[in-house]
Coordinates of C-alpha atoms in Angstrom, one line a residue:
X1 CA 0.0 0.0 0.0
X2 CA 1.1 3.6 -0.7
X3 CA 3.0 5.0 2.4
X4 CA 1.1 8.3 2.3
X5 CA -2.3 6.5 2.3
X6 CA -1.2 4.3 5.2
X7 CA 0.0 7.4 7.1
X8 CA -3.3 9.3 6.5
X9 CA -5.3 6.3 7.7
X10 CA -3.1 6.0 10.8
X11 CA -3.7 9.7 11.5
X12 CA -7.5 9.1 11.4
X13 CA -7.3 6.0 13.6
X14 CA -5.1 7.7 16.2
X15 CA -7.3 10.8 16.4
X16 CA -10.5 8.8 16.8
X17 CA -8.9 6.7 19.6
X18 CA -7.6 9.8 21.2
X19 CA -11.0 11.5 21.0
X20 CA -12.7 8.5 22.5
X21 CA -10.2 8.5 25.4
X22 CA -10.7 12.3 25.8
X23 CA -14.4 11.9 26.3
X24 CA -13.6 9.7 29.3
X25 CA -10.6 11.7 30.5
X26 CA -12.6 15.0 30.6
X27 CA -14.6 13.5 33.5
X28 CA -11.5 13.0 35.6
X29 CA -11.1 15.2 38.7
X30 CA -8.1 17.5 39.2
X31 CA -6.4 15.0 41.6
X32 CA -6.7 12.2 39.0
X33 CA -5.2 14.3 36.3
X34 CA -2.4 15.5 38.5
X35 CA -1.6 11.9 39.5
X36 CA -1.2 10.9 35.8
X37 CA 1.0 14.0 35.0
X38 CA 3.1 13.3 38.1
X39 CA 3.7 9.7 37.1
X40 CA 4.8 10.7 33.6
X41 CA 7.2 13.4 34.9
X42 CA 8.8 10.8 37.2
X43 CA 9.2 8.3 34.4
X44 CA 10.8 10.9 32.1
X45 CA 13.2 12.0 34.9
X46 CA 14.3 8.4 35.5
X47 CA 15.0 7.9 31.8
X48 CA 16.5 11.4 31.0
X49 CA 20.0 10.1 30.2
X50 CA 18.9 7.1 28.2
X51 CA 16.6 9.2 26.0
X52 CA 19.3 11.8 25.5
X53 CA 21.7 9.2 24.2
X54 CA 19.1 7.8 21.9
X55 CA 18.5 11.3 20.5
X56 CA 22.2 11.9 19.7
X57 CA 22.8 8.5 18.3
X58 CA 19.8 8.7 16.0
X59 CA 20.0 12.4 14.8
X60 CA 23.8 13.1 15.4
X61 CA 22.7 16.5 16.6
X62 CA 24.0 18.1 19.8
X63 CA 25.6 16.7 23.0
X64 CA 24.4 14.0 25.3
X65 CA 25.1 16.0 28.5
X66 CA 23.1 19.0 27.3
X67 CA 20.2 16.9 26.0
X68 CA 20.1 15.3 29.5
X69 CA 19.7 18.8 30.9
X70 CA 16.9 19.6 28.4
X71 CA 15.1 16.4 29.3
X72 CA 15.3 17.2 33.0
X73 CA 14.2 20.8 32.3
X74 CA 11.0 19.4 30.8
X75 CA 10.4 16.6 33.3
X76 CA 11.3 18.7 36.4
X77 CA 11.3 22.4 35.9
X78 CA 8.2 22.5 33.6
X79 CA 6.5 19.9 35.9
X80 CA 7.1 22.0 39.0
X81 CA 5.7 25.1 37.3
X82 CA 2.5 23.3 36.3
X83 CA 2.1 20.9 39.2
X84 CA -0.2 23.1 41.3
X85 CA -1.8 24.9 38.4
X86 CA -5.7 24.5 38.5
X87 CA -6.8 23.3 35.0
X88 CA -9.9 21.1 35.7
X89 CA -13.4 22.3 36.5
X90 CA -13.7 25.5 38.5
X91 CA -10.3 27.2 38.5
X92 CA -11.3 30.5 40.0
X93 CA -14.3 31.8 42.0
X94 CA -14.5 35.6 42.8
X95 CA -17.7 36.2 44.8
X96 CA -17.0 39.9 45.0
X97 CA -16.9 40.3 41.2
X98 CA -19.6 37.7 40.7
X99 CA -17.4 35.7 38.3
X100 CA -16.7 31.9 38.4
X101 CA -14.2 30.6 35.8
X102 CA -14.4 27.0 34.6
X103 CA -11.7 25.3 32.5
X104 CA -12.8 23.5 29.3
X105 CA -10.1 21.3 27.6
X106 CA -9.7 21.8 23.9
X107 CA -9.9 18.1 23.1
X108 CA -7.2 16.4 21.0
X109 CA -3.9 18.2 20.7
X110 CA -1.9 17.6 17.5
X111 CA 1.8 17.8 18.4
X112 CA 4.4 18.1 15.6
X113 CA 7.9 17.4 16.9
X114 CA 11.3 18.5 15.6
X115 CA 14.6 16.5 15.2
X116 CA 16.7 19.1 17.0
X117 CA 15.2 18.8 20.5
X118 CA 13.1 15.6 20.0
X119 CA 12.9 13.9 23.4
X120 CA 12.7 17.0 25.6
X121 CA 10.0 18.5 23.3
X122 CA 8.0 15.2 23.5
X123 CA 8.1 15.2 27.3
X124 CA 7.1 18.9 27.5
X125 CA 4.2 18.7 25.1
X126 CA 2.7 15.5 26.6
X127 CA 2.9 16.9 30.1
X128 CA 1.2 20.2 29.3
X129 CA -1.5 18.6 27.1
X130 CA -2.6 16.1 29.7
X131 CA -2.3 18.6 32.5
X132 CA -4.9 20.7 30.6
X133 CA -7.2 17.7 30.4
X134 CA -6.6 16.9 26.8
X135 CA -5.6 13.9 24.7
X136 CA -2.5 14.2 22.4
X137 CA -1.3 12.6 19.1
X138 CA 2.4 13.0 18.3
X139 CA 3.8 13.3 14.8
X140 CA 7.6 12.6 15.0
X141 CA 10.1 14.1 12.7
X142 CA 11.3 11.2 10.5
X143 CA 14.9 11.9 11.4
X144 CA 14.1 11.4 15.1
X145 CA 11.5 8.6 14.8
X146 CA 13.0 6.0 17.2
X147 CA 13.9 8.3 20.1
X148 CA 10.6 10.2 20.0
X149 CA 8.5 6.9 19.8
X150 CA 10.6 5.6 22.8
X151 CA 9.8 8.8 24.8
X152 CA 6.1 8.7 23.9
X153 CA 6.0 5.0 24.8
X154 CA 7.4 5.4 28.3
X155 CA 5.2 8.4 29.0
X156 CA 2.1 6.4 27.9
X157 CA 3.1 3.4 30.1
X158 CA 3.4 5.7 33.1
X159 CA 0.1 7.4 32.3
X160 CA -1.7 4.1 31.9
X161 CA -0.4 2.8 35.2
X162 CA -1.8 5.9 36.8
X163 CA -5.3 5.3 35.3
X164 CA -5.2 7.1 32.0
X165 CA -7.8 5.7 29.5
X166 CA -6.5 3.7 26.5
X167 CA -5.6 5.8 23.5
X168 CA -5.1 9.1 25.4
X169 CA -1.5 9.4 24.0
X170 CA -0.9 8.4 20.4
X171 CA 2.2 8.4 18.2
X172 CA 2.6 7.8 14.4
X173 CA 4.4 4.6 13.4
X174 CA 4.4 5.8 9.8
X175 CA 4.9 9.6 9.8
X176 CA 4.7 11.5 6.6
X177 CA 3.7 15.0 5.5
X178 CA 0.4 13.7 4.2
X179 CA -0.3 12.0 7.5
X180 CA 0.7 15.1 9.5
X181 CA -1.6 17.3 7.4
X182 CA -4.4 14.9 8.0
X183 CA -3.7 15.1 11.7
X184 CA -3.8 18.9 11.7
X185 CA -6.9 19.2 9.6
X186 CA -9.0 16.4 11.1
X187 CA -12.4 17.5 12.5
X188 CA -11.6 16.0 15.9
X189 CA -8.3 18.0 16.3
X190 CA -8.8 20.8 18.8
X191 CA -5.5 22.6 18.6
X192 CA -2.0 22.2 17.0
X193 CA 1.4 22.5 18.7
X194 CA 3.9 22.8 15.9
X195 CA 7.6 22.9 16.4
X196 CA 9.9 22.6 13.4
X197 CA 10.8 24.4 10.2
X198 CA 8.8 27.3 8.7
X199 CA 7.1 25.0 6.2
X200 CA 5.5 22.9 9.0
X201 CA 4.6 26.0 11.0
X202 CA 2.9 27.5 7.9
X203 CA 1.1 24.3 7.3
X204 CA -0.2 24.4 10.9
X205 CA -1.5 28.0 10.5
X206 CA -3.1 27.2 7.2
X207 CA -4.9 24.1 8.4
X208 CA -8.0 25.9 9.6
X209 CA -7.4 24.9 13.2
X210 CA -6.1 27.0 16.1
X211 CA -2.4 26.6 16.2
X212 CA 0.6 27.5 18.3
X213 CA 3.7 27.6 16.1
X214 CA 7.0 29.4 16.5
X215 CA 9.1 31.4 14.1
X216 CA 12.9 31.3 13.6
X217 CA 15.2 32.9 16.0
X218 CA 18.1 35.2 14.9
X219 CA 19.1 36.2 18.4
X220 CA 21.4 39.3 18.8
X221 CA 23.4 39.6 22.1
X222 CA 24.4 43.2 22.8
X223 CA 27.3 43.6 25.2
X224 CA 27.2 47.2 26.7
X225 CA 30.0 49.2 28.2
X226 CA 28.4 48.8 31.6
X227 CA 28.4 45.0 31.4
X228 CA 30.5 42.7 33.5
X229 CA 32.6 41.9 30.5
X230 CA 34.1 38.6 31.5
X231 CA 30.7 37.1 32.5
X232 CA 28.9 38.6 29.5
X233 CA 31.2 37.0 27.0
X234 CA 31.3 33.7 28.9
X235 CA 27.5 33.7 28.9
X236 CA 27.3 34.3 25.2
X237 CA 29.6 31.4 24.4
X238 CA 27.8 29.2 26.9
X239 CA 24.5 29.9 25.3
X240 CA 25.8 29.5 21.7
X241 CA 27.5 26.2 22.4
X242 CA 24.7 24.7 24.5
X243 CA 23.7 21.4 22.7
X244 CA 25.8 22.8 19.8
X245 CA 23.3 25.6 19.1
X246 CA 20.2 23.5 18.4
X247 CA 17.9 25.7 20.5
X248 CA 16.3 28.4 18.3
X249 CA 16.8 31.0 21.0
X250 CA 20.6 30.5 21.2
X251 CA 22.7 33.6 20.4
X252 CA 23.4 34.1 16.7
X253 CA 25.4 37.4 16.9
X254 CA 27.5 39.2 19.5
X255 CA 27.2 43.0 19.1
X256 CA 29.5 45.5 20.9
X257 CA 30.9 49.0 20.4
X258 CA 34.2 49.4 18.7
X259 CA 35.7 50.7 21.9
X260 CA 35.2 47.2 23.4
X261 CA 36.9 45.4 20.5
X262 CA 40.1 44.4 22.3
X263 CA 38.6 43.2 25.6
X264 CA 35.7 41.4 23.9
X265 CA 38.1 39.7 21.5
X266 CA 40.4 38.6 24.4
X267 CA 37.5 37.2 26.4
X268 CA 36.2 35.3 23.4
X269 CA 39.7 33.7 23.0
X270 CA 39.7 32.8 26.7
X271 CA 36.4 31.0 26.2
X272 CA 37.6 28.8 23.3
X273 CA 36.7 30.9 20.3
X274 CA 38.3 30.2 16.9
X275 CA 38.3 33.3 14.7
X276 CA 37.6 32.6 11.1
X277 CA 39.6 34.4 8.4
X278 CA 37.9 35.8 5.3
X279 CA 38.4 32.7 3.3
X280 CA 37.1 30.4 6.0
X281 CA 34.1 32.7 6.6
X282 CA 33.1 32.4 2.9
X283 CA 33.6 28.6 2.9
X284 CA 31.6 28.1 6.0
X285 CA 28.8 30.4 4.9
X286 CA 28.5 28.5 1.6
X287 CA 28.5 25.2 3.4
X288 CA 26.2 26.0 6.4
X289 CA 23.5 27.9 4.5
X290 CA 21.9 26.4 1.5
X291 CA 21.8 29.1 -1.2
X292 CA 18.7 27.9 -3.0
X293 CA 16.4 27.9 0.0
X294 CA 18.5 30.1 2.4
X295 CA 18.0 27.5 5.1
X296 CA 20.5 25.7 7.4
X297 CA 22.1 22.7 5.8
X298 CA 20.8 19.7 7.8
X299 CA 24.3 18.1 7.7
X300 CA 25.6 21.1 9.8
X301 CA 22.8 21.3 12.4
X302 CA 24.1 20.7 15.9
X303 CA 27.6 19.7 14.9
X304 CA 30.9 20.5 16.7
X305 CA 33.2 23.2 15.5
X306 CA 35.7 20.6 14.3
X307 CA 33.0 18.8 12.3
X308 CA 31.8 22.1 10.7
X309 CA 35.4 22.9 9.7
X310 CA 35.7 19.5 8.2
X311 CA 32.5 19.9 6.2
X312 CA 33.6 23.3 5.0
X313 CA 37.1 22.2 4.1
X314 CA 39.4 23.7 6.7
X315 CA 40.9 22.5 10.0
X316 CA 39.7 23.7 13.4
X317 CA 41.8 23.2 16.6
X318 CA 40.6 20.5 18.9
X319 CA 40.2 22.9 21.8
X320 CA 37.9 25.3 19.9
X321 CA 34.3 25.6 21.4
X322 CA 32.9 28.1 19.0
X323 CA 33.6 29.5 15.5
X324 CA 33.5 33.3 15.4
X325 CA 33.1 35.3 12.1
X326 CA 33.4 39.0 12.2
X327 CA 30.9 40.4 9.7
X328 CA 30.4 43.8 8.1
X329 CA 26.8 43.4 6.8
X330 CA 23.8 41.2 6.9
X331 CA 21.3 39.7 4.4
X332 CA 21.4 36.9 1.9
X333 CA 24.7 38.0 0.6
X334 CA 26.1 37.4 4.1
X335 CA 24.9 33.9 5.0
X336 CA 26.4 33.8 8.5
X337 CA 24.2 36.7 9.5
X338 CA 21.2 34.4 9.6
X339 CA 20.1 31.8 12.1
X340 CA 22.7 29.0 12.1
X341 CA 21.6 26.2 14.6
X342 CA 25.2 25.4 15.2
X343 CA 28.2 26.8 17.3
X344 CA 28.9 29.6 14.9
X345 CA 28.7 33.1 16.2
X346 CA 28.6 36.3 14.1
X347 CA 30.6 39.2 15.6
X348 CA 29.8 42.9 14.9
X349 CA 31.5 46.1 16.2
X350 CA 29.7 49.4 15.9
X351 CA 30.6 53.0 16.3
X352 CA 28.4 53.6 19.3
X353 CA 25.5 52.3 21.3
X354 CA 22.8 53.8 19.0
X355 CA 24.3 52.0 16.0
X356 CA 24.5 48.8 18.0
X357 CA 20.8 49.1 18.9
X358 CA 19.9 49.6 15.3
X359 CA 22.0 46.6 14.2
X360 CA 20.3 44.3 16.8
X361 CA 16.9 45.5 15.6
X362 CA 17.8 44.8 12.0
X363 CA 19.1 41.3 12.8
X364 CA 15.8 40.5 14.4
X365 CA 13.9 41.8 11.3
X366 CA 16.2 39.8 9.1
X367 CA 15.2 36.4 10.6
X368 CA 14.0 36.5 14.2
X369 CA 11.2 38.9 14.5
X370 CA 9.3 38.6 17.8
X371 CA 11.5 35.8 19.2
X372 CA 14.4 36.6 21.6
X373 CA 17.2 39.1 22.1
X374 CA 19.8 39.5 24.9
X375 CA 21.5 42.4 26.6
X376 CA 24.5 42.3 29.0
X377 CA 24.6 45.5 31.0
X378 CA 24.4 46.9 34.5
X379 CA 22.9 50.3 33.5
X380 CA 19.2 49.9 34.1
X381 CA 18.3 52.8 31.8
X382 CA 20.2 51.1 28.9
X383 CA 18.5 47.8 29.6
X384 CA 15.1 49.5 29.6
X385 CA 15.8 51.4 26.4
X386 CA 17.0 48.2 24.7
X387 CA 13.9 46.3 25.8
X388 CA 11.6 49.1 24.5
X389 CA 13.3 49.2 21.1
X390 CA 13.9 45.6 20.2
X391 CA 11.2 43.8 18.2
X392 CA 11.4 40.7 20.3
X393 CA 9.1 39.4 23.1
X394 CA 11.8 37.9 25.3
X395 CA 14.5 40.3 26.3
X396 CA 17.0 38.2 28.3
X397 CA 19.3 40.2 30.7
X398 CA 22.7 39.0 31.8
X399 CA 22.1 35.4 31.1
X400 CA 22.8 32.9 28.3
X401 CA 20.0 33.2 25.8
X402 CA 18.6 29.7 25.5
X403 CA 18.5 29.1 29.3
X404 CA 17.0 32.5 29.9
X405 CA 14.4 32.4 27.2
X406 CA 12.9 29.0 28.2
X407 CA 12.8 30.0 31.9
X408 CA 15.7 28.0 33.2
X409 CA 17.7 30.9 34.5
X410 CA 14.9 33.5 34.6
X411 CA 11.3 33.6 35.9
X412 CA 9.8 33.3 32.5
X413 CA 7.2 30.5 32.3
X414 CA 9.2 27.3 31.7
X415 CA 8.5 26.2 28.2
X416 CA 10.0 24.7 25.1
X417 CA 7.6 26.4 22.7
X418 CA 8.2 30.2 22.5
X419 CA 5.6 32.3 20.8
X420 CA 6.8 35.2 18.6
X421 CA 3.5 37.2 18.6
X422 CA 1.9 38.9 15.7
X423 CA 5.2 40.4 14.6
X424 CA 6.5 36.8 14.0
X425 CA 3.3 35.6 12.5
X426 CA 2.3 33.7 15.7
X427 CA -0.9 33.6 17.7
X428 CA 0.8 34.6 21.0
X429 CA 4.0 36.0 22.3
X430 CA 3.9 33.8 25.5
X431 CA 5.9 30.8 26.6
X432 CA 3.3 28.1 26.0
X433 CA 1.9 26.1 28.9
X434 CA -1.3 24.2 29.9
X435 CA -3.1 27.6 30.3
X436 CA -3.0 27.9 26.5
X437 CA -4.6 24.5 26.0
X438 CA -7.8 25.2 27.8
X439 CA -10.7 27.5 27.1
X440 CA -12.3 29.4 30.0
X441 CA -16.0 29.4 30.6
X442 CA -17.2 32.3 32.8
X443 CA -20.4 32.3 34.9
X444 CA -21.2 36.0 35.4
X445 CA -23.8 37.0 38.0
X446 CA -25.7 40.3 37.9
X447 CA -23.9 43.0 40.0
X448 CA -26.0 46.0 39.0
X449 CA -29.7 46.1 38.0
X450 CA -30.7 46.8 34.4
X451 CA -32.0 50.2 35.3
X452 CA -28.7 51.3 36.7
X453 CA -26.8 49.8 33.8
X454 CA -29.1 51.7 31.3
X455 CA -28.6 54.9 33.3
X456 CA -24.8 54.6 33.1
X457 CA -25.0 53.9 29.4
X458 CA -27.3 56.8 28.6
X459 CA -25.7 58.9 25.9
X460 CA -26.9 62.3 27.3
X461 CA -26.1 61.3 30.9
X462 CA -29.7 61.5 32.0
X463 CA -30.3 59.5 35.1
X464 CA -26.7 58.6 35.6
X465 CA -26.6 60.3 39.0
X466 CA -28.9 57.7 40.5
X467 CA -26.4 54.8 39.8
X468 CA -23.1 56.5 39.2
X469 CA -22.5 59.5 41.4
X470 CA -18.8 59.7 40.3
X471 CA -19.7 60.2 36.6
X472 CA -18.3 63.6 35.3
X473 CA -20.8 66.3 34.4
X474 CA -21.0 67.3 30.7
X475 CA -18.9 70.4 29.8
X476 CA -20.8 73.7 30.2
X477 CA -20.9 74.4 26.5
X478 CA -22.4 71.1 25.8
X479 CA -24.9 71.3 28.7
X480 CA -26.1 74.7 27.6
X481 CA -26.6 73.9 24.0
X482 CA -30.1 73.5 22.8
X483 CA -30.8 69.8 22.1
X484 CA -31.1 68.7 18.5
X485 CA -34.7 67.5 19.1
X486 CA -36.9 66.5 21.9
X487 CA -37.6 62.8 22.2
X488 CA -41.3 62.1 21.3
X489 CA -43.7 61.1 24.0
X490 CA -44.8 57.6 24.3
X491 CA -47.3 56.6 21.6
X492 CA -45.4 57.3 18.4
X493 CA -43.1 59.5 16.4
X494 CA -43.6 63.3 16.3
X495 CA -43.6 64.3 12.6
X496 CA -43.3 68.0 13.5
X497 CA -40.2 67.3 15.6
X498 CA -38.6 65.3 12.8
X499 CA -39.3 68.0 10.3
X500 CA -37.8 70.6 12.7
X501 CA -34.6 68.6 13.0
X502 CA -34.2 68.2 9.2
X503 CA -34.9 71.9 8.5
X504 CA -32.4 73.0 11.2
X505 CA -29.7 70.7 9.8
X506 CA -30.2 72.1 6.3
X507 CA -30.1 75.7 7.5
X508 CA -26.9 75.1 9.4
X509 CA -25.2 73.7 6.3
X510 CA -26.3 76.6 4.1
X511 CA -25.3 79.2 6.6
X512 CA -22.0 77.6 7.4
X513 CA -20.7 78.2 3.8
X514 CA -17.6 76.7 2.2
X515 CA -15.6 77.3 5.4
X516 CA -17.5 74.5 7.0
X517 CA -18.2 76.5 10.2
X518 CA -21.5 75.6 11.9
X519 CA -23.9 78.5 11.9
X520 CA -26.6 79.3 14.6
X521 CA -29.8 77.4 14.1
X522 CA -32.1 79.2 11.6
X523 CA -35.9 79.1 11.7
X524 CA -37.4 77.7 8.5
X525 CA -38.6 81.1 7.4
X526 CA -35.1 82.5 7.5
X527 CA -33.8 80.1 5.0
X528 CA -32.4 81.9 1.9
X529 CA -34.1 81.5 -1.4
X530 CA -32.5 79.4 -4.1
X531 CA -30.4 81.5 -6.5
X532 CA -32.1 81.4 -10.0
X533 CA -29.9 80.1 -12.9
X534 CA -28.2 82.7 -15.2
X535 CA -30.1 83.8 -18.3
X536 CA -28.7 82.3 -21.6
X537 CA -26.5 84.6 -23.6
X538 CA -27.0 85.5 -27.3
X539 CA -23.6 84.1 -28.4
X540 CA -22.8 80.5 -27.7
X541 CA -19.8 80.1 -25.4
X542 CA -17.0 77.8 -26.2
X543 CA -16.8 74.7 -23.9
X544 CA -14.2 75.0 -21.1
X545 CA -10.8 73.5 -21.7
X546 CA -10.4 70.1 -20.1
X547 CA -8.1 70.2 -17.0
X548 CA -4.5 69.4 -17.7
X549 CA -3.5 65.8 -16.7
X550 CA -1.1 65.6 -13.8
X551 CA 2.3 64.3 -14.7
X552 CA 2.7 60.6 -13.9
X553 CA 4.4 60.0 -10.6
X554 CA 7.9 58.4 -10.9
X555 CA 7.9 54.7 -9.9
X556 CA 8.8 54.1 -6.3
X557 CA 12.4 53.0 -5.8
X558 CA 13.0 49.3 -4.8
X559 CA 12.6 48.6 -1.1
X560 CA 15.8 48.4 1.0
X561 CA 14.5 45.8 3.4
X562 CA 11.4 43.6 3.4
X563 CA 10.2 41.3 6.3
X564 CA 7.2 39.0 6.5
X565 CA 4.9 41.6 8.0
X566 CA 5.6 43.9 5.1
X567 CA 4.5 41.2 2.6
X568 CA 1.3 40.5 4.6
X569 CA 0.5 44.2 4.7
X570 CA 1.0 44.4 0.9
X571 CA -1.3 41.4 0.5
X572 CA -4.0 43.0 2.6
X573 CA -3.7 46.3 0.6
X574 CA -3.6 44.4 -2.8
X575 CA -0.3 46.1 -3.9
X576 CA 3.0 44.9 -5.0
X577 CA 6.5 45.4 -3.5
X578 CA 9.3 46.6 -5.8
X579 CA 12.6 44.8 -5.0
X580 CA 16.0 45.1 -6.6
X581 CA 19.4 43.3 -6.4
X582 CA 20.2 45.2 -3.1
X583 CA 16.9 44.5 -1.4
X584 CA 17.3 42.6 1.9
X585 CA 14.6 39.9 2.2
X586 CA 14.0 37.8 5.3
X587 CA 13.6 34.1 4.6
X588 CA 9.9 34.1 5.5
X589 CA 9.3 37.3 3.5
X590 CA 11.0 35.7 0.5
X591 CA 9.0 32.5 0.6
X592 CA 5.7 34.1 1.2
X593 CA 6.3 37.0 -1.3
X594 CA 7.3 34.7 -4.2
X595 CA 4.5 32.2 -3.4
X596 CA 1.9 35.0 -3.6
X597 CA 3.5 36.8 -6.5
X598 CA 3.7 40.0 -4.5
X599 CA 7.2 41.1 -5.7
X600 CA 8.0 43.3 -8.7
X601 CA 11.6 42.8 -9.6
X602 CA 13.4 45.8 -11.1

């Protein structure tokens, strides 16, 4: 049988079983749900090392020690954050406000998993889905099939032993794009949790179902003059090299002022940086980033510096922890200015702080809009200004970026799915948790009688004093003005009153003149008579000359920079975007723009 057809049928079977299990599970009490979630977290913790080794062996991405940390982050840190969270039945009751909130699970969660963080993401998504009272069906990345299925299997056994109904957790045995699309579009699917490349995230958002997907991260790390320099540089290298850069919120560029060149360079060397020369930078850029699609070469993802050098054709010392390339620009012509998913760090020096801020903002627009940025500084005013200006929804301060963004070293909500907000084309800017996988029903009791509510809502303020003594009085000029018309008495419309309103309106318009200044109300008798038309002349007059056509406006110059939000705005406005050889296009803008035919090349 055709593999795609088998995968589609498997998706349907998994969803139907999950939905049937959900109908039983939704009747469980909070204590029963918490018992199941606790059992799964304990099982994942006990198997954290084994699952990490499986992931590295199967995918070749990252480091075992760091993947153990990520597994434990999901099974311990995430679990501790959600353990006491109310998610079943009545979750809040406020008698004073007259509001009772009731959690309603969304149903079946469709979870699409990546190959970069396969086991930790599986642990995390299963925990938050079941904590919210839902069932879940997992679609593994084909390159991480074995380790993901092993993770799902042990989570299911733990859930089953704690009383979970059969079929509550499902996993594809034959994953395919066709099967994943069926999973996302199926009528029983309640919501999608998509982690992976932009193609799968776009498929999730175009499925017609609610979806939580994340965009790419092109994280800039700004090191300010006020920073504790040694710690700042060590943090940047620690974040960049964590699991060999497979987390999308890891640092992609270090930005500092020119005045800090010598100390920053020295600290980078102390932390195991190997500085690429111009030839090596070009070779690595051509190897790491695929020119046709401008995406990361899968062979380079999560590889060591030595392996990257080998793939690019040059030798890297054994003690090197990170490859550093000083760059002068950004964009498609500078491949290493994009997200790299490997221990490769772009390095920029700017004339001053203002230029550094602008550069960091441009890097985010180029490929990480809405995701994460970092600042290392002690000056609180500088930190605040940076946070206000950066188009990112996680601004990590004085910490390695991946650990800070997921909530390991900060008090952000612990999560492995990080929303990028509307700027990044996502439904939310939050770190995703069980609270995003429930809907909230609200019982609202009357707190003011209808008469009082109507008095407050009265457009002319009449009667407001009886229910709302603090309401401001209308301005004197408005209060003194003659009302436009008197409301009719009960029993029908007053035709005379309506006629009075119309005549007064026309009189004001005529008396106001071309200046558009309202005139005092005129009685109907005072309305000026219409001016008679001029008498015809004896000689025919020549027709007036047609107005001269305005000169055609010169075409707009090509755009200098285009991001995905620019393309979406152009689509809404039904206009095209002119681009030229020097136009900088973000990867998402390029894909969407050419797909929709929005670009006009000049």
